PDB file of C-alpha atoms in Angstrom:
ATOM      1  CA  MET A   1     123.085  94.587  99.325  1.00 38.00           C
ATOM      2  CA  GLY A   2     120.506  91.823  99.147  1.00 39.00           C
ATOM      3  CA  CYS A   3     120.477  88.116  98.540  1.00 40.00           C
ATOM      4  CA  CYS A   4     121.471  88.398  94.901  1.00 45.00           C
ATOM      5  CA  SER A   5     124.287  90.939  95.349  1.00 49.00           C
ATOM      6  CA  SER A   6     127.952  90.220  94.798  1.00 51.00           C
ATOM      7  CA  ARG A   7     129.996  89.162  97.818  1.00 52.00           C
ATOM      8  CA  SER A   8     133.286  91.046  98.074  1.00 52.00           C
ATOM      9  CA  SER A   9     135.244  87.873  98.923  1.00 56.00           C
ATOM     10  CA  ASP A  10     134.106  86.093  95.743  1.00 76.00           C
ATOM     11  CA  SER A  11     136.482  85.660  92.838  1.00 86.00           C
ATOM     12  CA  PRO A  12     135.272  86.940  89.442  1.00 86.00           C
ATOM     13  CA  ALA A  13     135.030  83.351  88.181  1.00 91.00           C
ATOM     14  CA  SER A  14     132.854  82.224  91.095  1.00 92.00           C
ATOM     15  CA  ARG A  15     130.565  85.231  90.684  1.00 92.00           C
ATOM     16  CA  VAL A  16     130.108  84.547  86.984  1.00 94.00           C
ATOM     17  CA  ALA A  17     129.377  80.884  87.719  1.00 95.00           C
ATOM     18  CA  ARG A  18     126.780  81.788  90.345  1.00 95.00           C
ATOM     19  CA  TRP A  19     125.143  84.400  88.133  1.00 96.00           C
ATOM     20  CA  ARG A  20     124.937  81.929  85.251  1.00 95.00           C
ATOM     21  CA  SER A  21     123.343  79.396  87.574  1.00 96.00           C
ATOM     22  CA  THR A  22     120.668  81.766  88.911  1.00 97.00           C
ATOM     23  CA  GLY A  23     120.264  84.042  85.895  1.00 97.00           C
ATOM     24  CA  ILE A  24     120.203  86.974  88.327  1.00 97.00           C
ATOM     25  CA  VAL A  25     122.834  89.700  88.631  1.00 97.00           C
ATOM     26  CA  GLY A  26     122.239  92.179  91.451  1.00 96.00           C
ATOM     27  CA  LEU A  27     124.786  94.923  92.110  1.00 96.00           C
ATOM     28  CA  ARG A  28     122.812  97.654  93.849  1.00 97.00           C
ATOM     29  CA  ASP A  29     124.672 100.411  95.698  1.00 97.00           C
ATOM     30  CA  ALA A  30     128.055  99.053  94.591  1.00 96.00           C
ATOM     31  CA  ARG A  31     129.553 102.441  93.603  1.00 96.00           C
ATOM     32  CA  LEU A  32     130.123 101.199  90.069  1.00 97.00           C
ATOM     33  CA  LYS A  33     131.221 103.707  87.427  1.00 97.00           C
ATOM     34  CA  GLU A  34     130.944 101.178  84.624  1.00 96.00           C
ATOM     35  CA  VAL A  35     129.410  97.756  84.087  1.00 96.00           C
ATOM     36  CA  PRO A  36     132.035  95.142  85.067  1.00 94.00           C
ATOM     37  CA  ASN A  37     133.216  92.810  82.299  1.00 94.00           C
ATOM     38  CA  GLU A  38     132.329  89.807  84.433  1.00 94.00           C
ATOM     39  CA  VAL A  39     128.664  90.876  84.330  1.00 95.00           C
ATOM     40  CA  LEU A  40     128.708  90.849  80.548  1.00 94.00           C
ATOM     41  CA  GLN A  41     130.377  87.413  80.585  1.00 94.00           C
ATOM     42  CA  VAL A  42     127.183  85.913  82.010  1.00 95.00           C
ATOM     43  CA  GLY A  43     125.772  86.237  78.504  1.00 93.00           C
ATOM     44  CA  ASN A  44     122.543  84.529  77.486  1.00 94.00           C
ATOM     45  CA  SER A  45     122.037  82.985  80.926  1.00 95.00           C
ATOM     46  CA  MET A  46     121.102  86.357  82.385  1.00 97.00           C
ATOM     47  CA  ARG A  47     117.405  87.039  82.985  1.00 98.00           C
ATOM     48  CA  ILE A  48     117.602  89.888  85.538  1.00 98.00           C
ATOM     49  CA  LEU A  49     120.174  92.684  85.748  1.00 98.00           C
ATOM     50  CA  ASP A  50     119.816  95.189  88.597  1.00 98.00           C
ATOM     51  CA  LEU A  51     122.391  97.995  88.829  1.00 98.00           C
ATOM     52  CA  THR A  52     120.328 100.462  90.860  1.00 98.00           C
ATOM     53  CA  ASN A  53     122.015 103.348  92.686  1.00 98.00           C
ATOM     54  CA  ASN A  54     125.475 103.325  91.191  1.00 98.00           C
ATOM     55  CA  LYS A  55     127.432 105.939  89.235  1.00 98.00           C
ATOM     56  CA  LEU A  56     127.069 104.553  85.730  1.00 98.00           C
ATOM     57  CA  VAL A  57     127.294 107.161  82.974  1.00 97.00           C
ATOM     58  CA  GLU A  58     126.555 104.872  80.039  1.00 96.00           C
ATOM     59  CA  ILE A  59     125.107 101.515  79.062  1.00 96.00           C
ATOM     60  CA  PRO A  60     127.718  99.447  77.208  1.00 94.00           C
ATOM     61  CA  GLN A  61     126.882  98.244  73.709  1.00 93.00           C
ATOM     62  CA  GLU A  62     127.422  94.676  74.880  1.00 93.00           C
ATOM     63  CA  VAL A  63     124.152  94.817  76.841  1.00 94.00           C
ATOM     64  CA  GLY A  64     122.375  94.394  73.522  1.00 94.00           C
ATOM     65  CA  ARG A  65     123.742  90.848  73.370  1.00 93.00           C
ATOM     66  CA  LEU A  66     121.907  89.769  76.529  1.00 96.00           C
ATOM     67  CA  VAL A  67     119.031  88.518  74.411  1.00 95.00           C
ATOM     68  CA  ASN A  68     117.333  86.521  77.189  1.00 97.00           C
ATOM     69  CA  LEU A  69     117.207  89.450  79.593  1.00 98.00           C
ATOM     70  CA  GLN A  70     113.702  89.952  81.006  1.00 98.00           C
ATOM     71  CA  ARG A  71     114.272  92.696  83.584  1.00 98.00           C
ATOM     72  CA  LEU A  72     116.767  95.568  83.316  1.00 98.00           C
ATOM     73  CA  VAL A  73     116.911  97.971  86.272  1.00 98.00           C
ATOM     74  CA  LEU A  74     119.252 100.963  85.998  1.00 98.00           C
ATOM     75  CA  ALA A  75     117.546 103.487  88.276  1.00 98.00           C
ATOM     76  CA  GLY A  76     119.560 106.030  90.230  1.00 98.00           C
ATOM     77  CA  ASN A  77     122.593 106.421  87.977  1.00 98.00           C
ATOM     78  CA  LEU A  78     124.077 109.163  85.758  1.00 98.00           C
ATOM     79  CA  ILE A  79     123.083 107.732  82.382  1.00 98.00           C
ATOM     80  CA  GLU A  80     122.429 110.265  79.600  1.00 96.00           C
ATOM     81  CA  ASN A  81     121.920 108.085  76.514  1.00 95.00           C
ATOM     82  CA  ILE A  82     120.308 104.736  75.741  1.00 96.00           C
ATOM     83  CA  PRO A  83     122.077 102.737  72.994  1.00 96.00           C
ATOM     84  CA  ALA A  84     120.070 101.851  69.910  1.00 96.00           C
ATOM     85  CA  ASN A  85     120.908  98.168  70.232  1.00 96.00           C
ATOM     86  CA  ILE A  86     118.681  97.950  73.306  1.00 96.00           C
ATOM     87  CA  GLY A  87     116.117  97.037  70.669  1.00 96.00           C
ATOM     88  CA  TYR A  88     117.737  93.601  70.449  1.00 97.00           C
ATOM     89  CA  LEU A  89     116.386  92.700  73.899  1.00 97.00           C
ATOM     90  CA  ARG A  90     113.201  91.172  72.493  1.00 96.00           C
ATOM     91  CA  ASN A  91     112.490  89.200  75.683  1.00 98.00           C
ATOM     92  CA  LEU A  92     112.673  92.244  77.956  1.00 98.00           C
ATOM     93  CA  LYS A  93     109.521  92.698  80.054  1.00 98.00           C
ATOM     94  CA  ILE A  94     110.544  95.399  82.549  1.00 98.00           C
ATOM     95  CA  LEU A  95     112.812  98.388  81.851  1.00 98.00           C
ATOM     96  CA  THR A  96     113.448 100.759  84.768  1.00 98.00           C
ATOM     97  CA  LEU A  97     115.472 103.928  84.112  1.00 98.00           C
ATOM     98  CA  ASP A  98     114.214 106.330  86.783  1.00 98.00           C
ATOM     99  CA  ARG A  99     116.456 109.021  88.273  1.00 98.00           C
ATOM    100  CA  ASN A 100     119.057 109.376  85.545  1.00 98.00           C
ATOM    101  CA  LYS A 101     119.919 112.194  83.103  1.00 98.00           C
ATOM    102  CA  ILE A 102     118.327 110.771  79.978  1.00 98.00           C
ATOM    103  CA  THR A 103     117.253 113.342  77.374  1.00 96.00           C
ATOM    104  CA  SER A 104     115.939 111.038  74.636  1.00 95.00           C
ATOM    105  CA  LEU A 105     115.070 107.438  73.829  1.00 96.00           C
ATOM    106  CA  PRO A 106     116.000 105.654  70.579  1.00 96.00           C
ATOM    107  CA  GLU A 107     113.351 104.682  68.038  1.00 97.00           C
ATOM    108  CA  GLU A 108     114.620 101.117  68.439  1.00 97.00           C
ATOM    109  CA  LEU A 109     112.763 101.047  71.760  1.00 97.00           C
ATOM    110  CA  GLY A 110     109.693 100.058  69.766  1.00 96.00           C
ATOM    111  CA  SER A 111     111.324  96.721  68.941  1.00 97.00           C
ATOM    112  CA  LEU A 112     110.862  95.529  72.538  1.00 97.00           C
ATOM    113  CA  SER A 113     107.832  93.478  71.552  1.00 96.00           C
ATOM    114  CA  ASN A 114     107.380  91.856  74.980  1.00 98.00           C
ATOM    115  CA  LEU A 115     107.880  94.945  77.143  1.00 98.00           C
ATOM    116  CA  GLN A 116     105.221  95.257  79.848  1.00 97.00           C
ATOM    117  CA  GLN A 117     106.555  98.059  82.065  1.00 97.00           C
ATOM    118  CA  LEU A 118     108.608 101.121  81.129  1.00 97.00           C
ATOM    119  CA  SER A 119     109.520 103.528  83.928  1.00 97.00           C
ATOM    120  CA  ILE A 120     111.718 106.530  83.145  1.00 97.00           C
ATOM    121  CA  SER A 121     110.602 109.141  85.656  1.00 94.00           C
ATOM    122  CA  GLN A 122     112.845 111.927  86.982  1.00 95.00           C
ATOM    123  CA  ASN A 123     114.931 112.372  83.858  1.00 97.00           C
ATOM    124  CA  SER A 124     115.195 115.169  81.267  1.00 95.00           C
ATOM    125  CA  LEU A 125     113.095 113.743  78.423  1.00 94.00           C
ATOM    126  CA  LEU A 126     111.797 116.352  75.984  1.00 91.00           C
ATOM    127  CA  CYS A 127     109.768 113.883  73.919  1.00 90.00           C
ATOM    128  CA  LEU A 128     109.068 110.199  73.420  1.00 92.00           C
ATOM    129  CA  PRO A 129     109.892 108.343  70.197  1.00 95.00           C
ATOM    130  CA  LYS A 130     106.998 107.611  67.847  1.00 93.00           C
ATOM    131  CA  SER A 131     107.889 103.940  68.114  1.00 96.00           C
ATOM    132  CA  VAL A 132     106.517 103.869  71.681  1.00 94.00           C
ATOM    133  CA  GLY A 133     103.190 103.127  70.005  1.00 90.00           C
ATOM    134  CA  ASP A 134     104.595  99.777  68.873  1.00 95.00           C
ATOM    135  CA  LEU A 135     104.799  98.596  72.491  1.00 95.00           C
ATOM    136  CA  ARG A 136     101.480  96.772  72.308  1.00 92.00           C
ATOM    137  CA  THR A 137     102.077  94.615  75.387  1.00 94.00           C
ATOM    138  CA  MET A 138     103.020  97.557  77.641  1.00 94.00           C
ATOM    139  CA  SER A 139     100.642  97.912  80.585  1.00 89.00           C
ATOM    140  CA  LEU A 140     102.550 100.566  82.587  1.00 90.00           C
ATOM    141  CA  LEU A 141     104.274 103.730  81.361  1.00 90.00           C
ATOM    142  CA  ASN A 142     105.792 106.148  83.881  1.00 91.00           C
ATOM    143  CA  VAL A 143     107.299 109.288  82.334  1.00 90.00           C
ATOM    144  CA  SER A 144     106.518 111.655  85.211  1.00 86.00           C
ATOM    145  CA  ASP A 145     108.907 114.425  86.251  1.00 87.00           C
ATOM    146  CA  ASN A 146     110.518 114.977  82.863  1.00 91.00           C
ATOM    147  CA  LYS A 147     110.309 117.920  80.442  1.00 89.00           C
ATOM    148  CA  LEU A 148     107.600 116.529  78.177  1.00 85.00           C
ATOM    149  CA  LYS A 149     105.270 118.922  76.393  1.00 78.00           C
ATOM    150  CA  ALA A 150     103.203 116.261  74.635  1.00 74.00           C
ATOM    151  CA  LEU A 151     102.784 112.545  74.133  1.00 78.00           C
ATOM    152  CA  PRO A 152     103.168 111.204  70.580  1.00 81.00           C
ATOM    153  CA  GLU A 153      99.927 110.447  68.750  1.00 77.00           C
ATOM    154  CA  SER A 154     101.253 106.936  68.249  1.00 83.00           C
ATOM    155  CA  ILE A 155     100.714 106.121  71.932  1.00 81.00           C
ATOM    156  CA  GLY A 156      97.159 105.279  70.944  1.00 75.00           C
ATOM    157  CA  GLY A 157      98.657 102.043  69.646  1.00 82.00           C
ATOM    158  CA  CYS A 158      99.518 100.907  73.187  1.00 84.00           C
ATOM    159  CA  LYS A 159      96.420  98.729  73.395  1.00 79.00           C
ATOM    160  CA  SER A 160      97.444  97.040  76.652  1.00 84.00           C
ATOM    161  CA  LEU A 161      98.143 100.274  78.538  1.00 82.00           C
ATOM    162  CA  GLU A 162      96.516 100.237  81.977  1.00 76.00           C
ATOM    163  CA  GLU A 163      98.526 102.820  83.910  1.00 77.00           C
ATOM    164  CA  LEU A 164     100.078 106.067  82.695  1.00 78.00           C
ATOM    165  CA  GLN A 165     101.953 108.508  84.916  1.00 78.00           C
ATOM    166  CA  ALA A 166     102.905 111.764  83.205  1.00 75.00           C
ATOM    167  CA  ASN A 167     103.152 115.464  83.922  1.00 67.00           C
ATOM    168  CA  VAL A 168     104.383 118.461  81.938  1.00 58.00           C
ATOM    169  CA  GLY A 169     105.806 121.978  82.268  1.00 56.00           C
ATOM    170  CA  LYS A 170     104.255 125.088  83.728  1.00 57.00           C
ATOM    171  CA  SER A 171     101.040 126.557  82.324  1.00 54.00           C
ATOM    172  CA  GLN A 172      97.990 128.492  83.509  1.00 54.00           C
ATOM    173  CA  SER A 173      95.690 125.881  82.001  1.00 58.00           C
ATOM    174  CA  LEU A 174      96.031 122.148  82.577  1.00 61.00           C
ATOM    175  CA  PRO A 175      97.660 121.128  79.252  1.00 58.00           C
ATOM    176  CA  LEU A 176      95.599 118.071  78.459  1.00 59.00           C
ATOM    177  CA  ARG A 177      97.010 118.036  74.941  1.00 55.00           C
ATOM    178  CA  ILE A 178      99.680 115.771  76.438  1.00 55.00           C
ATOM    179  CA  LEU A 179      96.925 113.217  77.015  1.00 59.00           C
ATOM    180  CA  SER A 180      94.980 113.770  73.793  1.00 56.00           C
ATOM    181  CA  PRO A 181      96.263 110.560  72.158  1.00 55.00           C
ATOM    182  CA  LEU A 182      94.654 108.626  75.015  1.00 57.00           C
ATOM    183  CA  TYR A 183      91.158 109.842  74.168  1.00 51.00           C
ATOM    184  CA  GLU A 184      91.097 107.181  71.445  1.00 49.00           C
ATOM    185  CA  LEU A 185      91.745 104.509  74.079  1.00 49.00           C
ATOM    186  CA  ASN A 186      88.913 105.937  76.162  1.00 50.00           C
ATOM    187  CA  LYS A 187      86.237 105.684  73.461  1.00 47.00           C
ATOM    188  CA  ALA A 188      85.511 102.128  74.559  1.00 43.00           C
ATOM    189  CA  GLY A 189      84.087 103.520  77.788  1.00 43.00           C
ATOM    190  CA  PRO A 190      83.952 100.903  80.563  1.00 41.00           C
ATOM    191  CA  TYR A 191      85.578  98.416  78.175  1.00 36.00           C
ATOM    192  CA  SER A 192      88.638 100.610  77.691  1.00 48.00           C
ATOM    193  CA  VAL A 193      91.926  98.828  78.340  1.00 51.00           C
ATOM    194  CA  CYS A 194      93.412 101.841  80.130  1.00 59.00           C
ATOM    195  CA  THR A 195      92.057 101.504  83.666  1.00 61.00           C
ATOM    196  CA  ASP A 196      94.472 103.356  85.928  1.00 66.00           C
ATOM    197  CA  LEU A 197      95.350 106.833  84.674  1.00 74.00           C
ATOM    198  CA  GLU A 198      97.037 109.313  86.996  1.00 73.00           C
ATOM    199  CA  VAL A 199      97.337 113.013  86.126  1.00 76.00           C
ATOM    200  CA  LYS A 200      99.868 114.797  88.312  1.00 73.00           C
ATOM    201  CA  TYR A 201     100.456 118.528  87.867  1.00 74.00           C
ATOM    202  CA  ALA A 202     101.335 120.015  91.237  1.00 72.00           C
ATOM    203  CA  GLY A 203     103.138 123.212  92.175  1.00 73.00           C
ATOM    204  CA  ASN A 204     102.360 125.237  89.058  1.00 72.00           C
ATOM    205  CA  SER A 205     100.105 128.213  88.292  1.00 77.00           C
ATOM    206  CA  ILE A 206      97.064 126.430  86.878  1.00 81.00           C
ATOM    207  CA  GLU A 207      93.856 128.430  87.043  1.00 85.00           C
ATOM    208  CA  ASP A 208      91.762 126.412  84.608  1.00 84.00           C
ATOM    209  CA  VAL A 209      90.983 122.707  84.293  1.00 86.00           C
ATOM    210  CA  PRO A 210      89.374 122.202  80.857  1.00 84.00           C
ATOM    211  CA  SER A 211      86.136 120.266  80.584  1.00 84.00           C
ATOM    212  CA  SER A 212      87.791 117.862  78.127  1.00 80.00           C
ATOM    213  CA  ILE A 213      89.275 116.070  81.131  1.00 84.00           C
ATOM    214  CA  CYS A 214      85.810 114.581  81.662  1.00 86.00           C
ATOM    215  CA  SER A 215      86.444 112.429  78.572  1.00 80.00           C
ATOM    216  CA  LEU A 216      89.139 110.487  80.410  1.00 80.00           C
ATOM    217  CA  VAL A 217      86.855 107.787  81.762  1.00 77.00           C
ATOM    218  CA  CYS A 218      89.868 105.778  82.993  1.00 78.00           C
ATOM    219  CA  LEU A 219      91.116 108.665  85.161  1.00 84.00           C
ATOM    220  CA  LYS A 220      91.694 107.263  88.647  1.00 86.00           C
ATOM    221  CA  SER A 221      93.888 109.886  90.317  1.00 85.00           C
ATOM    222  CA  LEU A 222      94.023 113.684  89.827  1.00 87.00           C
ATOM    223  CA  LEU A 223      96.782 115.451  91.767  1.00 85.00           C
ATOM    224  CA  LEU A 224      96.758 119.245  91.426  1.00 86.00           C
ATOM    225  CA  ASN A 225      98.189 120.545  94.699  1.00 87.00           C
ATOM    226  CA  GLY A 226      99.715 124.004  94.870  1.00 87.00           C
ATOM    227  CA  ASN A 227      97.959 125.741  91.976  1.00 87.00           C
ATOM    228  CA  LYS A 228      95.395 128.560  91.593  1.00 89.00           C
ATOM    229  CA  ILE A 229      92.303 126.497  90.843  1.00 90.00           C
ATOM    230  CA  ARG A 230      88.999 128.036  91.931  1.00 90.00           C
ATOM    231  CA  GLN A 231      86.677 125.499  90.329  1.00 91.00           C
ATOM    232  CA  LEU A 232      86.606 122.179  88.511  1.00 92.00           C
ATOM    233  CA  PRO A 233      84.433 121.110  85.549  1.00 92.00           C
ATOM    234  CA  GLN A 234      80.965 120.534  86.982  1.00 93.00           C
ATOM    235  CA  ASN A 235      80.657 117.018  85.512  1.00 93.00           C
ATOM    236  CA  LEU A 236      84.140 115.787  86.456  1.00 93.00           C
ATOM    237  CA  LEU A 237      83.022 113.531  89.319  1.00 93.00           C
ATOM    238  CA  LYS A 238      79.974 112.359  87.392  1.00 92.00           C
ATOM    239  CA  ASP A 239      81.683 111.486  84.099  1.00 92.00           C
ATOM    240  CA  CYS A 240      84.989 110.113  85.419  1.00 90.00           C
ATOM    241  CA  LYS A 241      83.468 107.076  87.088  1.00 89.00           C
ATOM    242  CA  ALA A 242      86.862 105.496  87.868  1.00 88.00           C
ATOM    243  CA  LEU A 243      88.084 108.553  89.777  1.00 90.00           C
ATOM    244  CA  GLN A 244      89.003 107.650  93.369  1.00 89.00           C
ATOM    245  CA  ASN A 245      91.581 110.215  94.383  1.00 89.00           C
ATOM    246  CA  ILE A 246      91.643 114.016  94.028  1.00 91.00           C
ATOM    247  CA  SER A 247      94.225 116.173  95.752  1.00 89.00           C
ATOM    248  CA  LEU A 248      93.764 119.955  95.569  1.00 90.00           C
ATOM    249  CA  HIS A 249      95.593 121.240  98.626  1.00 91.00           C
ATOM    250  CA  ASN A 250      96.833 124.835  98.473  1.00 91.00           C
ATOM    251  CA  ASN A 251      94.267 125.941  95.899  1.00 92.00           C
ATOM    252  CA  PRO A 252      91.519 128.586  96.299  1.00 93.00           C
ATOM    253  CA  ILE A 253      88.714 126.067  95.669  1.00 91.00           C
ATOM    254  CA  THR A 254      86.628 125.402  98.779  1.00 90.00           C
ATOM    255  CA  MET A 255      85.286 122.188 100.226  1.00 89.00           C
ATOM    256  CA  ASP A 256      81.745 123.517  99.836  1.00 90.00           C
ATOM    257  CA  GLN A 257      82.272 124.064  96.103  1.00 91.00           C
ATOM    258  CA  PHE A 258      83.676 120.574  95.744  1.00 91.00           C
ATOM    259  CA  GLN A 259      80.785 118.951  97.586  1.00 91.00           C
ATOM    260  CA  GLN A 260      78.263 120.763  95.372  1.00 92.00           C
ATOM    261  CA  MET A 261      79.623 119.170  92.194  1.00 94.00           C
ATOM    262  CA  ASP A 262      77.483 116.668  90.297  1.00 94.00           C
ATOM    263  CA  GLY A 263      78.419 113.117  91.262  1.00 93.00           C
ATOM    264  CA  PHE A 264      80.078 114.027  94.564  1.00 93.00           C
ATOM    265  CA  GLN A 265      78.238 111.349  96.566  1.00 93.00           C
ATOM    266  CA  GLU A 266      79.221 108.640  94.089  1.00 92.00           C
ATOM    267  CA  PHE A 267      82.837 109.837  94.132  1.00 92.00           C
ATOM    268  CA  GLU A 268      82.868 109.821  97.931  1.00 91.00           C
ATOM    269  CA  ALA A 269      81.533 106.251  97.947  1.00 91.00           C
ATOM    270  CA  ARG A 270      84.311 105.121  95.589  1.00 88.00           C
ATOM    271  CA  ARG A 271      86.936 106.849  97.685  1.00 86.00           C
ATOM    272  CA  ARG A 272      85.731 105.279 100.932  1.00 86.00           C
ATOM    273  CA  LYS A 273      85.441 101.856  99.320  1.00 83.00           C
ATOM    274  CA  LYS A 274      89.085 102.088  98.301  1.00 75.00           C
ATOM    275  CA  PHE A 275      90.006 103.124 101.850  1.00 70.00           C
ATOM    276  CA  ASP A 276      88.039 100.224 103.339  1.00 68.00           C
ATOM    277  CA  LYS A 277      89.829  97.752 101.045  1.00 57.00           C
ATOM    278  CA  GLN A 278      93.186  99.070 102.205  1.00 51.00           C
ATOM    279  CA  ILE A 279      92.150  98.665 105.833  1.00 46.00           C
ATOM    280  CA  ASP A 280      90.856  95.147 105.170  1.00 48.00           C
ATOM    281  CA  SER A 281      94.224  94.285 103.627  1.00 42.00           C
ATOM    282  CA  ASN A 282      95.995  95.525 106.768  1.00 45.00           C
ATOM    283  CA  VAL A 283      97.836  98.183 104.793  1.00 41.00           C
ATOM    284  CA  MET A 284      99.794 100.544 107.026  1.00 37.00           C
ATOM    285  CA  MET A 285      98.381 104.008 106.428  1.00 33.00           C
ATOM    286  CA  SER A 286      99.184 107.516 107.583  1.00 34.00           C
ATOM    287  CA  SER A 287      96.745 109.703 109.480  1.00 33.00           C
ATOM    288  CA  THR A 288      95.949 111.460 106.191  1.00 37.00           C
ATOM    289  CA  ALA A 289      94.928 108.280 104.378  1.00 37.00           C
ATOM    290  CA  LEU A 290      91.323 109.459 104.150  1.00 38.00           C
ATOM    291  CA  ASP A 291      92.343 113.072 103.592  1.00 50.00           C
ATOM    292  CA  GLU A 292      89.510 115.015 101.961  1.00 56.00           C
ATOM    293  CA  GLY A 293      91.970 116.281  99.358  1.00 64.00           C
ATOM    294  CA  ILE A 294      90.959 119.945  99.696  1.00 65.00           C
ATOM    295  CA  ASP A 295      91.869 122.488 102.332  1.00 60.00           C
ATOM    296  CA  LEU A 296      89.060 123.809 104.514  1.00 45.00           C
ATOM    297  CA  HIS A 297      88.568 127.559 104.015  1.00 47.00           C
TER     298      HIS A 297
END
C-alpha cells in the first residue's frame, strides 16, 4: 500500500502519532467505507490525505477542520456530494476527486484561494459552480468525462489556468460553446496564460468542426476519434500555433485532405519536435507514438 500507508499491526495511537509526525496519511486500497476517526484525530498536523480506491460514500464534515491540508486525494470512491465546509481548507493546493459519483460542487469551492489543481473527471457533473472563477491560482482543471453542457462564464477569471481537460455530450457539431469563456483568456495571443488546452470529443456523431476553434491559440491537443468528420477548418493548423497533437481515427477525412491544409508543414514540425524531446528524455513510447493521427484511406 506504499510507504505512507497504515500497517495492520499498528495500534490506533501509534498510527496517529506517526501521521502527526509526518503530516501524511495514506490509506489507499484499504476497503474503507468511512473515514476512520483516528484519521480525523491527526488534526492540524495533516498536510496530505490520500484515500484513493476505497468505498467511501461521503466526506465527513470534520474534514473541514483540517485547515493545514494541502493535498486531498479521494479518487476511486463512491462519493456523491462534497460538503460546503470544504471551503474552509484555505491552504489546499491539490484536490483530486476523479472516478466518483459526484453530481455537483458547492459554491464554497471558490473559497479555496490557494488551489492549484482540481481534477474531477469521470463523475456525473451537470455544471460547475460560478465560484470556480474565483480560483485565480488554479493552473489545472480536469472535468473530462462528466455530463457538462457548458462552462460557466466566470471561468474567464481563472487567470492562472494553463491546462483544461473537458468534453461534453453528443452533438453533430463540436459544441465549442463549452469553451467560449476561454476565448477571453486567449485574446492575449502568445502571452495568454492558458498554454495547454486539450479538447477531447471522441466517439460521437460530429460532422462539423466550427471555424471558431481557430481562436483557441492555446489549443495543444485535439482528440476527435470515432466521429463523422470529413474536413477541418482550413486555417486550424495555421492559427493554432500551439497545436501538437490531432487524433482523427475512424473519421471519413483523408490524409491527403489533412496534408493540404494551410500550416500543415509547421504543424508537422511541432509534432516531430515534441516526439524528439520525448525520445531525448528516454520516455518509453508505444509503436504508435508518432502516429499520423488519421487513418489512411
